[in-house]
Structures are given as C-alpha cells and as structure tokens.
Amino acid sequence: MKPKISKNYHLVQFFRTETSSKTVRGSVYVDGVFICYFFNNKEEILFEGVYELKIYNSPKAQREVLLFKDSDNRFIEVHVANYAHELEGCFGVCSDFIDEMGVYSILALNKLLKAVKSKGLIIAEVRNKYVQKQLFP
C-alpha cells in the first residue's frame, strides 16, 4: 500500500528489516517506490521517527549526500559505503549485498538523490520492521 503523499514534499522511508551482531540493514523507498538498500553500524543507529532530510555537499565525502539532523543535534549523512564498520553513525546505501558488503553504492546514492531532487522538502521516516529470520550472520 502506497502512502498518500503531499505534492509539496518527498517521503523517504528507511525500513530496517534485518540485523546481525554488528550491522542493521533494510530498504529505502521514495514516495512508496523501492529505490535501494541501506545499512548502519548497529552500535550507532538513528532512533525511529520522522526527520527532515537535506541535500548537502559533504566535505568529507566530497560529493552531494543526504543529511539528517536528529534531536541531539547530530548530523547524520546518507552516503556511499561498502561495510557498516566504515560508518560513524551514518547510513550507507547500496544496490545489493554480497554477504555483509554493500555493492554498487554510488549507483544507489545517485538513484536516491535523483528521486528526491524535484521538490524542496524531503521528509524521512525511519522504522524498524525486523524479520525473525536473520539472513546473514
């Protein structure tokens, strides 16, 4: 079921679906359409909730990324990465996984940025939807 979307903003949904001892991963949807996968370091995850996202030129990543600002005034990027241990509280995006490695990250981030650039306001929803069966160790 697709959520009803206002014409004034994009809704980006991050659904956490799987967990291992060190990694959390899930799927990213924009306005109800699957875009890519994401993953986090399990020890530094963003709380469930609704946030505003911005497109941001990251000096560290040296490219455009998406940026969360949480209630603790932490800035959390959505950027390319291959492994959760490379993320310092950020979200890595990818097109697929090989074991615990995210692959085709640049393609995934480009697809995500393209999907949200047409409107000024980007709302993010982060939710846990864990499955009982763990699909990776």
CSV table of N, CA and C in Angstrom, one decimal, residues 7 34 51 67 130:
chain,number,residue,atom,x,y,z
A,7,LYS,N,1.9,16.9,-2.5
A,7,LYS,CA,2.7,17.4,-3.6
A,7,LYS,C,3.8,18.3,-3.2
A,34,PHE,N,10.4,1.5,-4.2
A,34,PHE,CA,11.7,1.0,-3.7
A,34,PHE,C,12.8,1.6,-4.6
A,51,TYR,N,12.0,12.7,10.4
A,51,TYR,CA,13.1,13.7,10.3
A,51,TYR,C,13.0,14.5,9.0
A,67,LEU,N,21.4,14.5,4.3
A,67,LEU,CA,21.8,14.8,5.7
A,67,LEU,C,20.5,14.8,6.6
A,130,TYR,N,11.8,-5.5,11.6
A,130,TYR,CA,12.7,-6.7,11.6
A,130,TYR,C,12.0,-8.0,11.3
